[in-house]
């Protein structure tokens, strides 16, 4: 996949432009890669089935959404290869073929199916699609309101004349912008009535202008709005600055500061959704407990030396005074290192060298005390101590070598800053911050890969769409789409704040300011490319801003918030804290499992639950015997099932070794090999989680069924009430009609009596 993506990036923006490598090599690579991908597709459908699975433990090919994406990309790649042999333009049209060739850019998406970490990031993105769509709709609603206001306030009022000498206050404008004038260099040039690329003449132009302001590229728009005088009248500096400021600042507050920050909250919610929890405190705490259990595990107990000297040294090195003295010495050393400057005299340089040697000796002395106090096993089990040993060895080498490794000596001294950072981790807040950084590093790599894949797709599309566009104001040597590396660099510049709207305007270049298709000077035939841009330039750049900047960059924020929530919440009071798990691990290894095998006898479960107490063991004043019996029975059943499965697997392995295994035995060996490698407790954990998820899904289905039945019952009650009300109304109407007829019959009699 990587090699095919590289070949895709090497293709030029037009067929007539020579590529970086011979075109025959590109075509051969296309055939080879498509052959490999087709073979992979055929192998998978033969192994797993097309629609119906061949094995109940593995889904069919098209039951997996990732496989569906792979198949779609494969079809596009094969279609592009077939178009090289058959002229498909006559069948589907040149515009359709151009779109289908652009869809080749989605080939890097197949990389996401090969990395579990990237899948997690994509699941977080997918979980955020619905709320992000709502956020975009909310942003578009705000933009629509302000765009309509902008059309009403500034329609056809941003136009200006190139002759700045016209007086807008006197009513001069478009009518007077004629003939010629002398510019600042006293050249005679014609006047021209121009329109800036940002304006509010129509609703679509107003939306594009406000999208510029959303990304805080608003000063040029503010200058134009503050100089407005009237329609077809020359602008005057700061003529309407108050209205422009109120209008644009209000939009920035609602459209940029408020609406865009919604993306951050939705991305965070997407991270929790990817973990299978909702963004509620109880669910977040459950996810936190899961992480803590996976990170903490009983290990073999390491014994410290028991002689008097080691005991005394452990007491000294563990005291707060010793740690404070060590941190003070380290901080003093760092402050002295910052005092080195150019042009210092020999006395000052001698002082700096002496203090470095003195503090290095103190560091060696401190490491020796800790080593003698805790012993080699416990000492080297700590990563901070191993770093101290590495720093001591590196500094010793630089001291022995002298001036030969002067730069290495400076680096070794700078590394002492890391020791100071480690000393600061005694504070819980600072410790949570550094743990957040350490947890975020692997995820940062995955997010960077996902971001790079997204930008690679846009770079390929940019080369195909704007690779031959004529240079403009910003589309120039430092920012262009002529090659894949240039396009990728341009997109990085846009991602980190370059004037994307100016590049977008340059890529909108159209006739008569450019040539749509060049003519070959040798043959006189029309070429397939020119130096015009594309009308789809706004779609390209706006979707890039939304997907790659507003969404993917906010993944970093969401990931950091997620990890910081874990690091801070795990020590808070709740159902289970880190201290509870530490106590459980210590008690387990000290009392029941000294060698850290992770196994105890079933009869010891009662003692374990007595020792660990709340919240994992017996709780309250009276010991919960029913709880113990439930736990023991579950463990007994799990062990029986485990032993039975293990015996079956071993029998299948023996049959396979002897060459007499049937298909069922071979399938059992292939399916269970990975499960037996991970160990009993991991399998049990997954089994429990699967059972819990099934129970939760079943409970949810039952609740939905009860909800449906209740809704049907309410609808039936409402229907009966409506029918009863209708019957009563008909009866009352009939009674009123009968009463009216009786009154009519009685009126003549009353009249005769009156006569």
XYZ file of C-alpha atoms in Angstrom:
755
model
C 0.000 0.000 0.000
C 2.828 2.411 0.853
C 4.653 1.658 -2.412
C 1.494 2.114 -4.491
C 0.833 5.430 -2.735
C 4.389 6.553 -3.571
C 3.822 5.662 -7.220
C 0.555 7.596 -7.131
C 2.375 10.626 -5.725
C 4.953 10.481 -8.541
C 2.356 10.887 -11.284
C 2.408 14.330 -12.990
C -0.668 16.620 -13.128
C -1.135 15.971 -16.878
C -0.316 13.151 -19.292
C 1.871 15.376 -21.482
C 4.119 16.424 -18.573
C 7.054 14.002 -18.066
C 7.016 12.310 -14.616
C 9.933 12.036 -12.187
C 10.507 8.408 -13.235
C 9.857 6.789 -16.645
C 6.166 6.447 -17.433
C 6.664 2.781 -18.325
C 7.843 2.125 -14.753
C 4.761 3.895 -13.375
C 2.471 1.827 -15.577
C 4.236 -1.424 -14.671
C 3.993 -0.579 -10.979
C 0.269 0.120 -11.392
C -0.241 -3.327 -12.944
C 1.816 -5.090 -10.253
C 0.090 -3.376 -7.330
C -3.379 -3.939 -8.720
C -2.500 -7.607 -9.251
C -1.374 -7.909 -5.620
C -4.510 -6.198 -4.308
C -6.804 -8.338 -6.475
C -5.012 -11.474 -5.253
C -5.468 -10.289 -1.654
C -9.177 -9.717 -2.303
C -9.626 -13.186 -3.812
C -7.714 -14.826 -0.947
C -9.896 -13.113 1.649
C -13.201 -14.026 0.039
C -12.010 -17.628 -0.332
C -10.981 -17.727 3.336
C -13.871 -15.830 4.941
C -16.657 -15.925 2.368
C -18.208 -13.114 0.369
C -21.460 -12.337 2.185
C -22.012 -15.360 4.397
C -19.152 -16.353 6.734
C -17.484 -19.716 6.218
C -16.518 -19.853 9.895
C -18.709 -18.527 12.680
C -15.653 -17.105 14.444
C -14.677 -14.897 11.490
C -17.023 -12.485 9.699
C -17.508 -12.616 5.951
C -15.570 -10.196 3.744
C -18.422 -7.755 3.179
C -19.566 -7.908 6.810
C -16.522 -5.838 7.766
C -16.799 -2.127 6.980
C -13.025 -1.838 6.579
C -13.147 -4.497 3.866
C -15.922 -2.565 2.142
C -13.671 0.495 2.044
C -10.780 -1.615 0.697
C -13.026 -3.012 -2.018
C -14.212 0.442 -3.089
C -10.616 1.702 -3.385
C -9.664 -1.485 -5.247
C -12.479 -1.004 -7.779
C -11.331 2.570 -8.442
C -7.723 1.424 -8.920
C -8.745 -1.340 -11.332
C -10.990 1.091 -13.218
C -8.057 3.495 -13.602
C -5.862 0.672 -14.938
C -8.524 -0.462 -17.426
C -8.840 3.120 -18.712
C -5.218 2.888 -19.889
C -6.183 0.086 -22.316
C -9.721 1.178 -23.252
C -10.824 4.717 -24.067
C -13.632 5.074 -21.547
C -14.172 8.797 -22.173
C -16.543 7.971 -25.025
C -18.692 5.824 -22.714
C -18.869 7.783 -19.471
C -17.693 11.241 -20.548
C -14.496 13.154 -19.892
C -15.826 14.912 -16.775
C -16.826 11.610 -15.154
C -13.443 10.126 -15.988
C -11.725 13.119 -14.423
C -13.714 12.640 -11.214
C -12.965 8.906 -11.152
C -9.253 9.595 -11.609
C -9.410 12.050 -8.709
C -10.895 9.310 -6.530
C -7.605 7.413 -6.876
C -6.353 9.742 -4.185
C -8.251 7.694 -1.597
C -5.802 4.813 -2.006
C -3.860 5.721 1.208
C -7.034 5.040 3.221
C -6.260 1.322 3.032
C -3.392 1.910 5.475
C -5.930 2.486 8.252
C -7.074 -1.120 8.051
C -3.598 -2.402 8.961
C -2.987 -0.598 12.262
C -5.146 -1.074 15.411
C -4.052 2.286 16.839
C -5.096 4.083 13.667
C -8.392 2.216 13.757
C -9.022 3.633 17.230
C -8.408 7.155 15.961
C -10.711 6.577 12.994
C -13.399 5.136 15.281
C -13.125 8.309 17.368
C -13.560 10.355 14.193
C -16.504 8.260 13.060
C -18.074 8.587 16.493
C -17.752 12.357 16.151
C -19.278 12.621 12.653
C -22.851 13.128 13.817
C -22.129 15.816 16.460
C -19.573 17.464 14.157
C -22.269 17.630 11.482
C -24.490 19.416 13.981
C -21.636 21.783 14.794
C -21.134 22.540 11.083
C -24.872 23.135 10.713
C -24.801 25.479 13.696
C -21.814 27.324 12.211
C -23.544 27.594 8.833
C -26.641 28.961 10.546
C -24.570 31.708 12.162
C -22.764 32.371 8.864
C -26.102 32.552 7.034
C -27.479 35.139 9.457
C -24.376 37.324 9.215
C -24.064 36.769 5.442
C -27.603 38.098 4.921
C -26.738 41.066 7.139
C -23.517 41.567 5.165
C -25.366 41.574 1.840
C -27.760 44.182 3.225
C -24.944 46.361 4.601
C -22.107 46.006 2.081
C -23.535 44.769 -1.228
C -21.487 46.328 -4.102
C -19.811 48.701 -1.611
C -16.352 47.117 -1.476
C -15.561 48.166 -5.085
C -12.861 50.788 -5.521
C -10.998 52.751 -8.173
C -7.286 52.313 -8.754
C -6.953 56.104 -8.609
C -6.786 56.869 -4.923
C -7.188 60.553 -5.623
C -10.954 60.304 -6.093
C -12.884 61.867 -3.207
C -15.621 59.562 -1.997
C -16.961 62.183 0.411
C -17.705 64.371 -2.608
C -19.637 61.549 -4.250
C -16.923 60.577 -6.736
C -16.845 56.939 -7.686
C -17.487 54.610 -10.588
C -18.629 57.349 -12.983
C -15.422 59.349 -12.444
C -13.189 56.249 -12.608
C -12.361 56.664 -16.284
C -9.516 57.872 -18.524
C -5.970 57.820 -17.118
C -4.096 59.201 -14.112
C -0.555 59.480 -12.824
C 0.369 56.996 -10.112
C 2.925 57.412 -7.298
C 5.786 56.896 -9.750
C 4.330 59.531 -12.076
C 3.482 56.918 -14.737
C 0.361 57.517 -16.781
C -1.894 54.479 -16.207
C -5.595 53.884 -16.935
C -8.171 54.033 -14.162
C -10.028 50.797 -13.359
C -13.030 50.088 -11.146
C -12.041 46.879 -9.304
C -13.643 44.460 -6.908
C -11.663 42.701 -4.151
C -11.821 38.927 -3.884
C -13.748 39.303 -0.594
C -17.125 41.020 -0.830
C -20.825 40.671 0.006
C -22.369 41.225 -3.417
C -24.201 37.870 -3.242
C -25.003 35.335 -0.542
C -22.384 32.734 -1.712
C -19.676 35.434 -1.802
C -20.744 36.554 1.654
C -20.419 32.987 2.973
C -16.896 32.659 1.523
C -15.917 36.014 2.999
C -17.188 35.062 6.446
C -15.369 31.722 6.257
C -12.178 33.749 5.891
C -13.137 35.688 9.007
C -13.899 32.414 10.846
C -10.235 31.428 10.538
C -9.305 34.889 11.933
C -8.008 36.132 8.548
C -10.188 39.197 8.868
C -8.074 42.349 8.711
C -8.404 42.858 4.935
C -12.176 42.409 5.220
C -12.259 44.888 8.096
C -10.278 47.460 6.104
C -12.718 47.179 3.185
C -15.777 47.311 5.467
C -14.503 50.268 7.501
C -13.839 52.327 4.329
C -17.337 51.857 2.891
C -19.155 55.009 1.764
C -21.866 53.885 -0.645
C -22.652 51.884 -3.739
C -20.409 52.791 -6.713
C -18.668 55.460 -4.585
C -14.937 55.553 -3.867
C -14.129 54.214 -0.335
C -12.788 56.623 2.308
C -10.405 55.513 5.049
C -12.236 54.676 8.316
C -15.473 56.201 7.075
C -17.616 53.485 8.718
C -15.156 51.830 11.103
C -17.599 51.577 14.022
C -20.206 49.547 12.104
C -17.510 47.318 10.565
C -15.982 46.628 13.978
C -19.311 45.751 15.612
C -20.326 43.517 12.697
C -17.069 41.579 12.358
C -16.248 41.308 16.072
C -19.748 39.980 16.775
C -19.317 37.361 14.076
C -15.864 36.388 15.359
C -17.279 35.913 18.848
C -20.194 33.717 17.779
C -18.749 32.092 14.659
C -15.099 31.543 15.571
C -14.704 31.526 19.342
C -17.959 29.715 20.114
C -18.913 27.531 17.135
C -15.403 26.296 16.303
C -14.715 25.324 19.898
C -17.695 22.987 19.707
C -15.484 20.742 17.600
C -13.167 20.161 20.562
C -15.984 18.946 22.816
C -17.353 16.681 20.095
C -13.922 15.151 19.415
C -13.515 14.427 23.157
C -16.935 12.806 23.172
C -15.817 10.768 20.153
C -12.834 9.451 22.120
C -15.110 8.234 24.904
C -17.455 6.728 22.311
C -14.487 4.822 20.836
C -13.895 3.330 24.289
C -17.512 2.163 24.429
C -18.613 4.645 27.094
C -20.726 7.743 27.235
C -19.341 11.092 28.325
C -20.839 10.762 31.819
C -18.772 10.632 34.969
C -19.704 7.038 35.896
C -18.900 5.757 32.414
C -15.642 7.713 32.275
C -14.704 6.282 35.678
C -15.428 2.765 34.407
C -13.095 3.326 31.446
C -10.491 4.680 33.867
C -10.748 1.551 36.030
C -10.286 -0.629 32.957
C -7.076 1.225 32.060
C -5.754 0.935 35.616
C -6.408 -2.819 35.749
C -4.578 -3.321 32.450
C -1.572 -1.301 33.689
C -1.308 -2.710 37.206
C -0.610 -6.421 37.691
C 0.861 -8.405 40.594
C 4.559 -8.964 40.119
C 7.167 -10.945 41.993
C 8.119 -9.224 45.226
C 11.627 -7.768 45.183
C 13.388 -7.864 48.531
C 15.643 -5.059 49.701
C 18.837 -5.821 51.691
C 18.103 -6.357 55.384
C 21.430 -5.299 56.933
C 21.556 -2.272 59.216
C 23.498 -0.038 56.812
C 21.033 -0.615 53.954
C 18.078 -0.065 56.267
C 19.555 3.213 57.467
C 20.329 4.340 53.906
C 16.767 3.501 52.790
C 15.425 5.616 55.607
C 17.715 8.517 54.651
C 17.104 8.400 50.878
C 13.335 8.098 51.357
C 13.081 11.138 53.625
C 11.677 14.451 52.437
C 14.811 16.297 53.580
C 17.038 14.178 51.340
C 14.767 14.731 48.339
C 14.640 18.468 49.028
C 18.435 18.668 49.305
C 18.844 16.699 46.045
C 16.372 18.924 44.206
C 18.038 22.075 45.590
C 21.484 20.948 44.440
C 20.145 20.047 41.003
C 18.357 23.383 40.651
C 21.510 25.250 41.713
C 23.496 23.355 39.078
C 20.950 24.270 36.397
C 20.984 27.949 37.401
C 24.782 27.992 37.210
C 24.684 26.400 33.740
C 22.428 29.227 32.517
C 25.078 31.793 33.534
C 27.531 30.736 30.839
C 27.968 33.501 28.250
C 30.239 34.584 25.463
C 33.345 36.583 26.384
C 33.547 35.354 29.971
C 36.931 35.512 31.698
C 39.021 32.552 32.825
C 38.022 32.858 36.483
C 34.332 32.597 35.624
C 34.913 29.628 33.299
C 36.949 27.914 36.046
C 34.079 28.480 38.500
C 31.553 26.942 36.082
C 33.763 23.895 35.484
C 34.310 23.415 39.220
C 30.621 23.639 40.067
C 29.795 21.152 37.305
C 32.352 18.712 38.723
C 31.133 19.238 42.298
C 27.479 18.658 41.421
C 28.431 15.671 39.281
C 30.173 14.204 42.329
C 27.029 14.827 44.403
C 24.943 13.040 41.765
C 27.279 10.030 41.847
C 27.204 10.037 45.674
C 23.375 10.175 45.676
C 23.132 7.303 43.180
C 25.566 5.252 45.306
C 23.498 5.808 48.465
C 20.289 4.740 46.730
C 22.030 1.698 45.207
C 23.410 0.528 48.569
C 20.108 1.175 50.324
C 17.784 -0.675 47.937
C 20.047 -3.206 46.292
C 20.723 -3.809 42.583
C 17.405 -5.558 41.797
C 15.114 -2.805 43.052
C 17.493 -0.037 41.933
C 17.662 -1.068 38.283
C 13.949 -1.883 38.167
C 13.246 1.860 38.333
C 13.515 3.715 35.023
C 14.658 6.919 36.716
C 17.587 5.158 38.327
C 18.593 3.625 34.993
C 18.543 7.106 33.485
C 20.795 8.365 36.317
C 23.300 5.596 35.570
C 23.241 6.465 31.865
C 23.788 10.148 32.679
C 26.686 9.323 35.005
C 28.379 7.161 32.366
C 27.879 9.783 29.641
C 29.249 12.571 31.852
C 32.226 10.409 32.846
C 33.108 9.795 29.197
C 32.942 13.514 28.401
C 35.127 14.360 31.413
C 37.761 11.812 30.376
C 37.734 12.838 26.712
C 38.012 16.547 27.526
C 37.666 18.948 24.590
C 37.142 16.124 22.101
C 33.503 15.710 23.145
C 32.760 19.290 24.206
C 29.320 19.309 22.499
C 28.478 15.947 24.093
C 29.432 17.382 27.485
C 27.001 20.260 26.963
C 24.265 17.780 26.009
C 24.985 15.691 29.109
C 24.599 18.762 31.287
C 21.328 19.704 29.625
C 20.006 16.202 30.305
C 20.200 17.008 33.991
C 17.050 19.038 33.422
C 15.227 15.729 33.037
C 16.398 14.724 36.507
C 14.936 17.953 37.863
C 11.643 17.188 36.114
C 11.653 13.745 37.722
C 12.187 15.335 41.125
C 9.146 17.557 40.544
C 6.844 14.566 40.043
C 6.279 14.272 43.764
C 3.537 16.873 43.222
C 0.310 15.144 42.126
C -0.678 17.776 39.555
C 2.762 17.836 37.928
C 2.847 14.038 38.033
C -0.507 13.900 36.244
C 0.796 16.285 33.583
C 3.886 14.215 32.853
C 1.939 10.981 32.901
C -0.460 12.558 30.415
C 2.481 13.343 28.141
C 3.847 9.800 28.395
C 0.429 8.286 27.670
C -0.132 10.642 24.730
C 3.112 9.918 22.862
C 1.946 6.625 21.221
C -1.418 8.154 20.314
C 0.276 11.228 18.854
C 2.090 8.968 16.405
C -1.201 7.398 15.304
C -2.901 10.779 14.928
C 0.056 12.085 12.923
C -0.189 9.111 10.570
C -3.948 9.617 10.120
C -3.379 13.336 9.525
C -0.614 12.581 7.032
C -2.862 10.163 5.152
C -5.615 12.774 4.965
C -3.194 15.411 3.753
C -1.736 12.965 1.205
C -5.210 12.512 -0.263
C -5.658 16.269 -0.554
C -2.143 16.637 -1.980
C -2.873 14.130 -4.764
C -6.155 15.901 -5.555
C -4.364 19.271 -5.475
C -1.687 18.112 -7.934
C -4.354 16.796 -10.308
C -6.534 19.931 -10.040
C -4.104 22.851 -9.578
C -0.746 21.414 -10.678
C -0.574 23.579 -13.818
C -2.380 26.678 -12.521
C -0.639 29.980 -13.263
C 1.147 31.618 -10.339
C -0.701 34.437 -8.595
C -0.385 36.552 -5.453
C 0.330 33.645 -3.059
C 0.364 30.636 -5.365
C 4.028 30.923 -6.252
C 7.396 29.280 -5.765
C 6.922 28.868 -2.004
C 3.355 27.520 -2.246
C 2.124 25.522 -5.238
C 0.721 22.157 -6.322
C 3.108 21.362 -9.171
C 4.448 18.203 -7.491
C 3.330 16.020 -4.615
C 6.053 17.255 -2.184
C 5.227 20.886 -3.016
C 1.518 20.227 -2.561
C 2.102 18.507 0.787
C 4.294 21.391 1.975
C 1.661 23.913 0.858
C -1.031 22.069 2.805
C 1.198 22.025 5.909
C 1.616 25.791 5.547
C -2.157 26.222 5.319
C -2.643 23.926 8.297
C -0.432 26.137 10.469
C -1.821 29.514 9.514
C -0.799 30.467 5.971
C -3.162 32.643 3.908
C -5.311 29.818 2.578
C -7.927 32.196 1.177
C -5.332 33.923 -1.059
C -4.193 30.555 -2.427
C -7.864 29.644 -2.929
C -8.405 32.844 -4.925
C -5.333 32.115 -7.067
C -6.652 28.602 -7.760
C -9.979 30.110 -8.915
C -8.266 31.656 -11.951
C -10.494 31.401 -15.029
C -10.711 32.686 -18.584
C -9.988 35.259 -19.998
C -7.103 35.633 -17.507
C -5.689 32.203 -18.405
C -5.632 29.575 -21.151
C -7.890 26.597 -20.550
C -5.982 24.233 -22.901
C -2.573 24.844 -24.372
C -1.703 24.088 -27.996
C 1.252 21.885 -28.858
C 3.624 24.144 -30.904
C 4.915 21.150 -32.896
C 1.706 19.362 -33.846
C -0.852 22.134 -33.376
C -3.079 19.796 -31.334
C -4.828 20.802 -28.150
C -3.171 19.514 -24.970
C -5.135 18.157 -22.024
C -4.124 20.966 -19.683
C -3.763 24.717 -19.418
C -2.911 27.253 -16.713
C -6.438 27.858 -15.405
C -7.631 26.863 -11.970
C -10.890 25.192 -10.988
C -14.303 26.422 -9.881
C -14.131 23.722 -7.186
C -11.267 25.517 -5.448
C -13.488 26.765 -2.542
C -14.798 23.230 -1.957
C -11.241 21.849 -1.899
C -9.855 24.387 0.565
C -12.920 24.661 2.826
C -13.261 20.876 3.214
C -9.533 20.700 3.929
C -9.919 23.289 6.688
C -12.908 21.464 8.184
C -11.551 17.895 7.996
C -7.820 18.309 8.495
C -7.584 21.412 10.671
C -10.811 21.824 12.627
C -11.306 18.076 13.076
C -7.971 16.223 12.973
C -5.952 18.881 14.796
C -8.581 18.893 17.517
C -7.924 15.169 17.884
C -4.742 16.175 19.714
C -6.763 18.253 22.159
C -9.315 15.491 22.626
C -6.625 12.889 23.186
C -4.813 15.059 25.755
C -8.045 15.823 27.625
C -8.929 12.131 27.620
C -5.537 11.078 28.996
C -5.425 13.885 31.555
C -8.896 12.881 32.736
C -7.597 9.357 33.268
C -4.430 10.481 35.082
C -6.332 12.822 37.398
C -9.451 10.723 38.019
C -7.682 7.486 38.869
C -6.474 8.934 42.166
C -9.806 10.542 43.079
C -12.281 9.043 45.441
C -14.538 6.659 43.547
C -15.439 3.047 43.077
C -11.798 2.036 42.670
C -8.605 4.074 42.900
C -4.988 3.447 42.034
C -4.176 3.059 45.723
C -6.707 0.203 45.982
C -5.057 -1.674 43.136
C -1.580 -1.004 44.547
C -2.699 -2.421 47.890
C -4.205 -5.457 46.162
C -0.976 -6.112 44.189
C 1.223 -5.706 47.285
C -0.982 -7.936 49.416
C -1.201 -10.569 46.651
C 2.565 -10.898 46.183
C 3.513 -10.548 49.856
C 0.969 -12.999 51.272
C -0.228 -15.394 48.590
C 1.952 -15.284 45.446
C 5.543 -14.424 46.329
C 6.942 -15.305 42.891
C 4.335 -13.358 40.912
C 2.836 -16.302 38.999
C -0.660 -14.682 39.054
C -2.131 -17.965 40.369
C -3.383 -19.016 43.817
C -5.317 -22.051 44.964
C -9.070 -21.802 44.907
C -9.265 -22.334 48.665
C -7.264 -19.122 49.202
C -9.943 -16.892 47.646
C -11.694 -16.441 51.010
C -8.468 -15.286 52.659
C -7.759 -12.911 49.765
C -11.155 -11.259 50.088
C -10.715 -10.946 53.839
C -7.304 -9.310 53.464
C -8.070 -6.836 50.690
C -11.236 -5.511 52.318
C -13.186 -2.738 50.611
C -13.978 -2.209 47.786
C -12.807 -5.441 46.121
C -13.139 -7.805 49.062
C -15.562 -8.204 51.955
C -17.149 -4.916 52.930
C -19.156 -3.649 55.875
C -19.172 -4.970 59.411
C -20.492 -8.425 58.473
C -18.602 -10.416 55.917
C -20.611 -10.974 52.782
C -20.471 -14.776 52.507
C -22.803 -14.776 49.510
C -20.417 -12.560 47.619
C -17.535 -14.926 48.346
C -19.535 -17.948 47.240
C -20.480 -16.236 43.978
C -16.868 -15.333 43.234
C -15.614 -18.803 44.089
C -18.291 -20.514 41.988
C -17.495 -18.282 38.998
C -13.806 -19.053 39.338
C -14.483 -22.776 39.645
C -16.569 -22.812 36.471
C -13.959 -20.748 34.620
C -11.178 -23.107 35.655
C -13.192 -26.163 34.614
C -13.954 -24.630 31.228
C -10.313 -23.618 30.862
C -9.050 -27.103 31.685
C -11.526 -28.705 29.288
C -10.586 -26.318 26.461
C -6.893 -26.850 27.151
C -7.261 -30.648 27.017
C -9.141 -30.456 23.736
C -6.511 -28.152 22.262
C -3.624 -30.363 23.383
C -5.337 -33.415 21.914
C -5.825 -31.566 18.616
C -2.148 -30.535 18.623
C -1.060 -34.159 19.191
C -3.288 -35.354 16.339
C -1.845 -32.680 14.059
C 1.733 -33.656 14.941
C 0.950 -37.304 14.164
C -0.629 -36.293 10.841
C -4.037 -37.826 11.590
C -5.934 -34.656 12.482
C -9.221 -34.039 10.746
C -10.476 -30.662 9.512
C -12.156 -29.831 12.839
C -8.958 -30.496 14.803
C -6.872 -28.378 12.423
C -9.366 -25.556 12.681
C -9.329 -25.812 16.488
C -5.510 -25.567 16.565
C -5.509 -22.578 14.223
C -8.264 -20.764 16.138
C -7.063 -21.427 19.676
C -3.292 -20.907 19.217
C -3.393 -17.142 19.706
C -5.808 -17.440 22.626
C -3.555 -19.867 24.507
C -0.556 -17.591 24.019
C -2.110 -14.615 25.782
C -2.793 -16.540 28.997
C -5.711 -17.517 31.195
C -6.514 -14.191 32.818
C -6.538 -12.212 29.576
C -8.902 -14.745 28.020
C -11.086 -14.667 31.131
C -11.138 -10.877 31.059
C -12.262 -10.874 27.421
C -14.849 -13.549 28.162
C -16.265 -11.500 31.035
C -16.330 -8.340 28.926
C -18.069 -10.222 26.107
C -20.650 -11.586 28.549
C -21.219 -8.147 30.047
C -21.608 -6.587 26.625
C -24.076 -9.288 25.595
C -26.055 -8.779 28.813
C -26.027 -5.015 28.273
C -27.180 -5.403 24.682
C -29.903 -7.827 25.743
C -31.055 -5.460 28.488
C -31.057 -2.591 26.016
C -33.084 -4.646 23.534
C -35.585 -5.578 26.266
C -35.839 -1.951 27.322
C -36.427 -0.867 23.713
C -39.116 -3.557 23.344
C -40.826 -2.398 26.551
C -40.561 1.179 25.336
C -42.161 0.183 22.029
C -44.950 -1.688 23.793
C -45.535 1.253 26.125
C -45.673 3.600 23.124
C -48.177 1.283 21.427
C -50.214 1.121 24.636
C -50.258 4.915 24.942
C -51.185 5.237 21.273
C -54.056 2.726 21.794
C -55.238 4.623 24.881
C -55.152 7.893 22.958
C -57.047 6.257 20.099
C -59.732 4.931 22.468
C -60.009 8.338 24.154
C -60.350 10.007 20.789
C -63.007 7.460 19.702
C -64.890 7.950 22.991
C -64.712 11.722 22.637
C -65.938 11.450 19.045
C -68.839 9.186 20.135
C -69.819 11.611 22.903
C -69.622 14.522 20.496
C -71.859 12.731 17.985
C -74.338 11.891 20.755
C -74.402 15.502 21.974
C -74.859 16.720 18.408
C -77.736 14.286 17.895
C -79.356 15.395 21.147
C -79.001 19.065 20.164
C -80.527 18.326 16.767
C -83.448 16.481 18.369
C -83.961 19.308 20.833
C -84.025 21.773 17.950
C -86.668 19.762 16.103
C -88.896 19.623 19.213
C -88.683 23.370 19.652
C -89.714 23.887 16.025
C -92.730 21.617 16.533
C -93.807 23.546 19.621
C -93.530 27.046 18.086
C -96.852 26.986 16.048
C -98.854 25.972 19.071
C -97.417 28.738 21.118
C -98.201 31.167 18.301
C -101.885 30.069 18.164
C -102.161 30.452 21.871
C -100.832 33.945 21.563
C -103.376 34.800 18.936
